[in-house]
PDB file of C-alpha atoms in Angstrom:
ATOM      1  CA  MET A  70     -22.924 -14.858-242.016  1.00 36.00           C
ATOM      2  CA  THR A  71     -22.614 -18.410-243.271  1.00 42.00           C
ATOM      3  CA  THR A  72     -22.872 -19.115-246.972  1.00 44.00           C
ATOM      4  CA  ASP A  73     -23.941 -22.705-246.324  1.00 45.00           C
ATOM      5  CA  ALA A  74     -27.652 -22.914-247.103  1.00 48.00           C
ATOM      6  CA  LEU A  75     -27.995 -26.120-245.103  1.00 51.00           C
ATOM      7  CA  VAL A  76     -26.903 -24.359-241.920  1.00 50.00           C
ATOM      8  CA  GLY A  77     -29.439 -21.603-242.515  1.00 51.00           C
ATOM      9  CA  MET A  78     -32.260 -24.091-242.949  1.00 54.00           C
ATOM     10  CA  GLU A  79     -31.351 -26.011-239.811  1.00 55.00           C
ATOM     11  CA  ALA A  80     -31.290 -22.779-237.807  1.00 53.00           C
ATOM     12  CA  TRP A  81     -34.730 -21.848-239.124  1.00 52.00           C
ATOM     13  CA  ALA A  82     -36.185 -25.182-238.081  1.00 53.00           C
ATOM     14  CA  ALA A  83     -34.550 -25.234-234.678  1.00 53.00           C
ATOM     15  CA  ASP A  84     -34.984 -21.661-233.517  1.00 50.00           C
ATOM     16  CA  THR A  85     -37.314 -19.412-235.434  1.00 55.00           C
ATOM     17  CA  TYR A  86     -40.647 -21.202-235.008  1.00 57.00           C
ATOM     18  CA  SER A  87     -40.266 -21.051-231.226  1.00 57.00           C
ATOM     19  CA  ARG A  88     -40.591 -17.248-231.440  1.00 59.00           C
ATOM     20  CA  PHE A  89     -44.115 -17.300-232.848  1.00 58.00           C
ATOM     21  CA  PRO A  90     -47.206 -16.986-230.593  1.00 55.00           C
ATOM     22  CA  ALA A  91     -49.939 -19.631-230.385  1.00 56.00           C
ATOM     23  CA  SER A  92     -52.121 -17.523-232.685  1.00 54.00           C
ATOM     24  CA  TYR A  93     -49.638 -18.182-235.512  1.00 58.00           C
ATOM     25  CA  TRP A  94     -50.611 -21.848-235.620  1.00 57.00           C
ATOM     26  CA  SER A  95     -53.837 -21.598-237.595  1.00 61.00           C
ATOM     27  CA  VAL A  96     -54.584 -22.666-241.151  1.00 62.00           C
ATOM     28  CA  ASP A  97     -58.041 -21.108-241.575  1.00 62.00           C
ATOM     29  CA  ASP A  98     -57.180 -17.524-240.663  1.00 55.00           C
ATOM     30  CA  ASN A  99     -57.973 -15.606-243.875  1.00 53.00           C
ATOM     31  CA  GLY A 100     -54.309 -14.671-243.844  1.00 75.00           C
ATOM     32  CA  ARG A 101     -51.266 -16.004-245.644  1.00 79.00           C
ATOM     33  CA  GLY A 102     -52.980 -18.858-247.464  1.00 89.00           C
ATOM     34  CA  ALA A 103     -55.992 -16.814-248.530  1.00 88.00           C
ATOM     35  CA  GLU A 104     -53.723 -14.092-249.926  1.00 89.00           C
ATOM     36  CA  VAL A 105     -51.874 -16.610-252.075  1.00 93.00           C
ATOM     37  CA  ALA A 106     -55.109 -18.263-253.247  1.00 93.00           C
ATOM     38  CA  ARG A 107     -56.502 -14.882-254.336  1.00 91.00           C
ATOM     39  CA  ALA A 108     -53.302 -14.098-256.213  1.00 93.00           C
ATOM     40  CA  VAL A 109     -53.298 -17.501-257.933  1.00 96.00           C
ATOM     41  CA  ALA A 110     -56.905 -16.919-259.040  1.00 95.00           C
ATOM     42  CA  ALA A 111     -55.912 -13.539-260.484  1.00 93.00           C
ATOM     43  CA  LEU A 112     -52.907 -15.059-262.278  1.00 95.00           C
ATOM     44  CA  ILE A 113     -55.147 -17.727-263.800  1.00 96.00           C
ATOM     45  CA  ALA A 114     -57.666 -15.103-264.890  1.00 94.00           C
ATOM     46  CA  GLN A 115     -54.980 -13.132-266.720  1.00 93.00           C
ATOM     47  CA  ASP A 116     -53.504 -16.285-268.310  1.00 95.00           C
ATOM     48  CA  ASP A 117     -50.234 -16.193-266.370  1.00 95.00           C
ATOM     49  CA  LEU A 118     -51.020 -19.595-264.816  1.00 97.00           C
ATOM     50  CA  PRO A 119     -53.029 -22.524-266.213  1.00 96.00           C
ATOM     51  CA  PRO A 120     -56.440 -23.327-264.689  1.00 98.00           C
ATOM     52  CA  LEU A 121     -56.591 -25.564-261.614  1.00 98.00           C
ATOM     53  CA  GLY A 122     -59.241 -28.147-260.748  1.00 98.00           C
ATOM     54  CA  PRO A 123     -59.819 -31.493-259.007  1.00 98.00           C
ATOM     55  CA  ALA A 124     -57.413 -33.272-261.375  1.00 98.00           C
ATOM     56  CA  SER A 125     -54.585 -30.802-260.644  1.00 98.00           C
ATOM     57  CA  HIS A 126     -51.658 -31.530-258.350  1.00 98.00           C
ATOM     58  CA  VAL A 127     -50.048 -28.599-256.511  1.00 98.00           C
ATOM     59  CA  PHE A 128     -46.702 -28.821-254.694  1.00 98.00           C
ATOM     60  CA  GLU A 129     -45.305 -26.280-252.251  1.00 98.00           C
ATOM     61  CA  SER A 130     -41.700 -26.457-251.103  1.00 98.00           C
ATOM     62  CA  GLY A 131     -41.153 -24.930-247.694  1.00 94.00           C
ATOM     63  CA  CYS A 132     -44.882 -25.246-247.078  1.00 94.00           C
ATOM     64  CA  ASN A 133     -44.760 -24.354-243.378  1.00 89.00           C
ATOM     65  CA  MET A 134     -48.014 -25.554-241.782  1.00 89.00           C
ATOM     66  CA  GLY A 135     -49.798 -25.836-245.131  1.00 94.00           C
ATOM     67  CA  GLN A 136     -51.819 -22.604-245.168  1.00 93.00           C
ATOM     68  CA  CYS A 137     -51.337 -21.975-248.886  1.00 95.00           C
ATOM     69  CA  LEU A 138     -51.987 -25.586-249.865  1.00 97.00           C
ATOM     70  CA  TRP A 139     -55.110 -25.724-247.701  1.00 95.00           C
ATOM     71  CA  ALA A 140     -56.503 -22.535-249.265  1.00 95.00           C
ATOM     72  CA  LEU A 141     -55.824 -23.782-252.802  1.00 97.00           C
ATOM     73  CA  GLN A 142     -57.365 -27.163-252.019  1.00 96.00           C
ATOM     74  CA  GLN A 143     -60.477 -25.466-250.665  1.00 95.00           C
ATOM     75  CA  GLN A 144     -60.709 -23.221-253.733  1.00 96.00           C
ATOM     76  CA  TYR A 145     -60.015 -25.765-256.487  1.00 98.00           C
ATOM     77  CA  GLY A 146     -60.443 -29.223-254.955  1.00 98.00           C
ATOM     78  CA  CYS A 147     -56.939 -30.055-256.173  1.00 98.00           C
ATOM     79  CA  ARG A 148     -54.498 -32.613-254.813  1.00 98.00           C
ATOM     80  CA  VAL A 149     -51.717 -31.084-252.749  1.00 98.00           C
ATOM     81  CA  SER A 150     -48.256 -32.130-251.628  1.00 98.00           C
ATOM     82  CA  GLY A 151     -45.721 -30.230-249.578  1.00 98.00           C
ATOM     83  CA  LEU A 152     -42.329 -30.390-247.937  1.00 97.00           C
ATOM     84  CA  ASP A 153     -40.931 -28.541-244.939  1.00 94.00           C
ATOM     85  CA  LEU A 154     -37.981 -28.907-242.592  1.00 89.00           C
ATOM     86  CA  SER A 155     -39.773 -28.076-239.338  1.00 86.00           C
ATOM     87  CA  PRO A 156     -41.166 -31.136-237.511  1.00 88.00           C
ATOM     88  CA  ARG A 157     -43.705 -28.940-235.729  1.00 86.00           C
ATOM     89  CA  ALA A 158     -44.978 -27.341-238.952  1.00 88.00           C
ATOM     90  CA  VAL A 159     -45.125 -30.703-240.737  1.00 92.00           C
ATOM     91  CA  ALA A 160     -47.072 -32.314-237.890  1.00 91.00           C
ATOM     92  CA  PHE A 161     -49.601 -29.475-238.033  1.00 90.00           C
ATOM     93  CA  ALA A 162     -49.911 -29.660-241.822  1.00 93.00           C
ATOM     94  CA  ARG A 163     -50.399 -33.419-241.776  1.00 95.00           C
ATOM     95  CA  ARG A 164     -53.305 -33.075-239.363  1.00 93.00           C
ATOM     96  CA  VAL A 165     -54.995 -30.769-241.879  1.00 92.00           C
ATOM     97  CA  LEU A 166     -53.830 -32.126-245.240  1.00 95.00           C
ATOM     98  CA  GLY A 167     -52.754 -35.717-244.617  1.00 95.00           C
ATOM     99  CA  PRO A 168     -49.583 -37.711-245.283  1.00 95.00           C
ATOM    100  CA  THR A 169     -48.645 -35.947-248.534  1.00 97.00           C
ATOM    101  CA  ILE A 170     -46.722 -33.391-246.440  1.00 97.00           C
ATOM    102  CA  ARG A 171     -43.129 -34.556-246.054  1.00 97.00           C
ATOM    103  CA  GLY A 172     -40.726 -33.575-243.286  1.00 95.00           C
ATOM    104  CA  GLU A 173     -37.460 -33.205-245.187  1.00 93.00           C
ATOM    105  CA  ASN A 174     -34.744 -30.708-246.011  1.00 91.00           C
ATOM    106  CA  ALA A 175     -35.573 -29.432-249.493  1.00 92.00           C
ATOM    107  CA  LEU A 176     -31.908 -29.139-250.437  1.00 90.00           C
ATOM    108  CA  THR A 177     -31.071 -32.745-249.567  1.00 91.00           C
ATOM    109  CA  SER A 178     -34.388 -34.542-250.129  1.00 95.00           C
ATOM    110  CA  ALA A 179     -33.908 -37.613-252.327  1.00 96.00           C
ATOM    111  CA  TRP A 180     -37.669 -37.692-252.898  1.00 97.00           C
ATOM    112  CA  LEU A 181     -37.719 -34.134-254.248  1.00 97.00           C
ATOM    113  CA  ALA A 182     -34.607 -34.655-256.360  1.00 97.00           C
ATOM    114  CA  ALA A 183     -36.262 -37.671-257.987  1.00 98.00           C
ATOM    115  CA  ARG A 184     -39.370 -35.770-259.133  1.00 98.00           C
ATOM    116  CA  PRO A 185     -39.404 -35.771-262.948  1.00 98.00           C
ATOM    117  CA  ASP A 186     -39.983 -32.770-265.163  1.00 97.00           C
ATOM    118  CA  GLN A 187     -43.571 -31.458-264.997  1.00 97.00           C
ATOM    119  CA  ALA A 188     -44.493 -33.830-262.176  1.00 98.00           C
ATOM    120  CA  PHE A 189     -46.898 -31.199-260.780  1.00 98.00           C
ATOM    121  CA  ASP A 190     -49.391 -28.850-262.389  1.00 98.00           C
ATOM    122  CA  LEU A 191     -48.224 -25.999-260.151  1.00 98.00           C
ATOM    123  CA  VAL A 192     -45.168 -25.544-257.926  1.00 98.00           C
ATOM    124  CA  LEU A 193     -45.071 -22.632-255.505  1.00 98.00           C
ATOM    125  CA  THR A 194     -43.122 -21.121-252.644  1.00 97.00           C
ATOM    126  CA  ARG A 195     -44.049 -18.413-250.181  1.00 94.00           C
ATOM    127  CA  TRP A 196     -41.238 -16.726-248.243  1.00 90.00           C
ATOM    128  CA  HIS A 197     -39.112 -19.844-248.618  1.00 92.00           C
ATOM    129  CA  LEU A 198     -36.232 -19.016-250.963  1.00 93.00           C
ATOM    130  CA  VAL A 199     -35.454 -15.953-248.884  1.00 88.00           C
ATOM    131  CA  HIS A 200     -34.377 -18.199-246.009  1.00 84.00           C
ATOM    132  CA  LEU A 201     -31.703 -19.943-248.100  1.00 86.00           C
ATOM    133  CA  PRO A 202     -28.346 -18.157-248.268  1.00 81.00           C
ATOM    134  CA  PRO A 203     -26.908 -17.838-251.785  1.00 84.00           C
ATOM    135  CA  SER A 204     -25.054 -20.915-253.016  1.00 86.00           C
ATOM    136  CA  ALA A 205     -24.643 -23.049-256.100  1.00 90.00           C
ATOM    137  CA  ARG A 206     -26.919 -25.581-254.433  1.00 91.00           C
ATOM    138  CA  LYS A 207     -29.650 -22.956-254.110  1.00 92.00           C
ATOM    139  CA  HIS A 208     -29.409 -22.072-257.811  1.00 94.00           C
ATOM    140  CA  ALA A 209     -29.719 -25.741-258.768  1.00 95.00           C
ATOM    141  CA  TYR A 210     -32.647 -26.156-256.383  1.00 96.00           C
ATOM    142  CA  VAL A 211     -34.616 -23.211-257.806  1.00 97.00           C
ATOM    143  CA  ALA A 212     -33.982 -24.490-261.327  1.00 97.00           C
ATOM    144  CA  HIS A 213     -35.295 -27.911-260.281  1.00 98.00           C
ATOM    145  CA  LEU A 214     -38.455 -26.394-258.793  1.00 98.00           C
ATOM    146  CA  GLN A 215     -39.138 -24.709-262.122  1.00 98.00           C
ATOM    147  CA  ARG A 216     -38.613 -27.954-264.061  1.00 97.00           C
ATOM    148  CA  ILE A 217     -40.881 -30.154-261.963  1.00 98.00           C
ATOM    149  CA  GLY A 218     -43.894 -27.870-262.397  1.00 98.00           C
ATOM    150  CA  ARG A 219     -45.890 -27.344-265.548  1.00 97.00           C
ATOM    151  CA  ALA A 220     -46.119 -23.863-264.064  1.00 98.00           C
ATOM    152  CA  SER A 221     -44.422 -22.287-261.047  1.00 98.00           C
ATOM    153  CA  VAL A 222     -45.005 -19.177-258.970  1.00 98.00           C
ATOM    154  CA  PHE A 223     -42.865 -17.753-256.182  1.00 97.00           C
ATOM    155  CA  PHE A 224     -44.111 -15.329-253.528  1.00 94.00           C
ATOM    156  CA  GLU A 225     -40.889 -13.896-252.133  1.00 92.00           C
ATOM    157  CA  PRO A 226     -39.873 -10.659-250.387  1.00 85.00           C
ATOM    158  CA  TRP A 227     -37.767  -8.029-252.107  1.00 77.00           C
ATOM    159  CA  ARG A 228     -36.139  -4.760-251.108  1.00 69.00           C
ATOM    160  CA  ARG A 229     -34.795  -2.079-253.407  1.00 68.00           C
ATOM    161  CA  ASP A 230     -31.323  -2.341-251.901  1.00 62.00           C
ATOM    162  CA  CYS A 231     -31.017  -6.043-252.799  1.00 62.00           C
ATOM    163  CA  ALA A 232     -31.006  -5.370-256.548  1.00 59.00           C
ATOM    164  CA  ASP A 233     -27.192  -5.361-256.747  1.00 59.00           C
ATOM    165  CA  ARG A 234     -26.191  -7.526-253.788  1.00 62.00           C
ATOM    166  CA  PRO A 235     -27.823  -9.911-251.295  1.00 64.00           C
ATOM    167  CA  VAL A 236     -29.128  -8.242-248.131  1.00 65.00           C
ATOM    168  CA  HIS A 237     -28.873 -10.200-244.877  1.00 64.00           C
ATOM    169  CA  ASP A 238     -31.551  -9.855-242.176  1.00 61.00           C
ATOM    170  CA  PRO A 239     -30.222 -11.901-239.244  1.00 57.00           C
ATOM    171  CA  GLY A 240     -33.336 -11.387-237.135  1.00 55.00           C
ATOM    172  CA  MET A 241     -35.423 -13.618-239.394  1.00 57.00           C
ATOM    173  CA  LEU A 242     -32.590 -15.545-241.075  1.00 65.00           C
ATOM    174  CA  MET A 243     -33.390 -13.922-244.412  1.00 74.00           C
ATOM    175  CA  ILE A 244     -31.186 -13.241-247.420  1.00 79.00           C
ATOM    176  CA  MET A 245     -33.013 -11.001-249.889  1.00 79.00           C
ATOM    177  CA  GLU A 246     -31.758 -11.198-253.455  1.00 84.00           C
ATOM    178  CA  SER A 247     -32.574 -10.189-257.005  1.00 85.00           C
ATOM    179  CA  TRP A 248     -34.799 -13.140-257.945  1.00 90.00           C
ATOM    180  CA  ALA A 249     -34.257 -12.410-261.638  1.00 90.00           C
ATOM    181  CA  ARG A 250     -30.834 -14.015-261.178  1.00 90.00           C
ATOM    182  CA  TYR A 251     -32.660 -17.312-260.693  1.00 94.00           C
ATOM    183  CA  GLY A 252     -34.588 -16.987-263.941  1.00 94.00           C
ATOM    184  CA  LEU A 253     -37.752 -15.692-262.249  1.00 96.00           C
ATOM    185  CA  ARG A 254     -39.918 -12.994-263.826  1.00 95.00           C
ATOM    186  CA  GLU A 255     -41.837 -10.512-261.704  1.00 92.00           C
ATOM    187  CA  VAL A 256     -45.518 -10.186-262.558  1.00 93.00           C
ATOM    188  CA  ASP A 257     -48.365  -7.947-261.410  1.00 86.00           C
ATOM    189  CA  VAL A 258     -51.877  -9.122-260.678  1.00 83.00           C
ATOM    190  CA  ALA A 259     -55.251  -7.456-260.825  1.00 66.00           C
ATOM    191  CA  PRO A 260     -56.596  -6.517-258.365  1.00 63.00           C
ATOM    192  CA  ALA A 261     -53.260  -5.185-257.200  1.00 61.00           C
ATOM    193  CA  TRP A 262     -51.206  -7.369-254.891  1.00 65.00           C
ATOM    194  CA  ARG A 263     -51.126  -5.519-251.599  1.00 63.00           C
ATOM    195  CA  VAL A 264     -49.049  -7.691-249.271  1.00 67.00           C
ATOM    196  CA  ALA A 265     -46.282  -5.412-248.033  1.00 65.00           C
ATOM    197  CA  GLY A 266     -42.786  -6.488-248.945  1.00 75.00           C
ATOM    198  CA  THR A 267     -43.840  -9.491-251.036  1.00 85.00           C
ATOM    199  CA  ARG A 268     -43.630  -9.713-254.812  1.00 89.00           C
ATOM    200  CA  ILE A 269     -44.827 -12.372-257.230  1.00 93.00           C
ATOM    201  CA  TYR A 270     -42.499 -14.143-259.646  1.00 95.00           C
ATOM    202  CA  LEU A 271     -43.203 -16.699-262.342  1.00 97.00           C
ATOM    203  CA  GLY A 272     -40.830 -19.524-263.171  1.00 96.00           C
ATOM    204  CA  LYS A 273     -39.976 -20.751-266.645  1.00 85.00           C
ATOM    205  CA  GLY A 274     -42.378 -23.708-266.266  1.00 65.00           C
TER     206      GLY A 274
END
């Protein structure tokens, strides 16, 4: 297993998307994006996140084809921006959301590195950090994501056996970790979050 996060990201872009069926490529499927939008609404209702509206700007790193951003835009009328490494995912997202979706490596993006503190009202990830092997660069990156959002929320998988050490799943290029080591705080939502294997974490924001 490589410890170079850049290699892991390149492998994800080059290989993993080719495994998914045509049915995967849909933004309005009442699936991944809708789940995140419902959770964000619950977090706002319980004062864990600030309200969103047409004046808000939401950024998702590792946004895939933009399902989460699309659902949040539909729900709140907010501006959205995203970044993803996969040319195919970015092309799809741009058709739905426009040119604010950037095709860049999050760990080497000069544009992302130049975003100032609290540049966005909300920063989020969904099953993104899990695809980056542990490294000093990853720690700096997660810290930067927390700084550039007035608030930040991370939807990432977790397994009990990753509490003490990273757990490698080579089939999906995943490295599950204790996200508390990155300064993230797990939070519950009401109604209960019921997406198997995924937990919700708030950044320092």
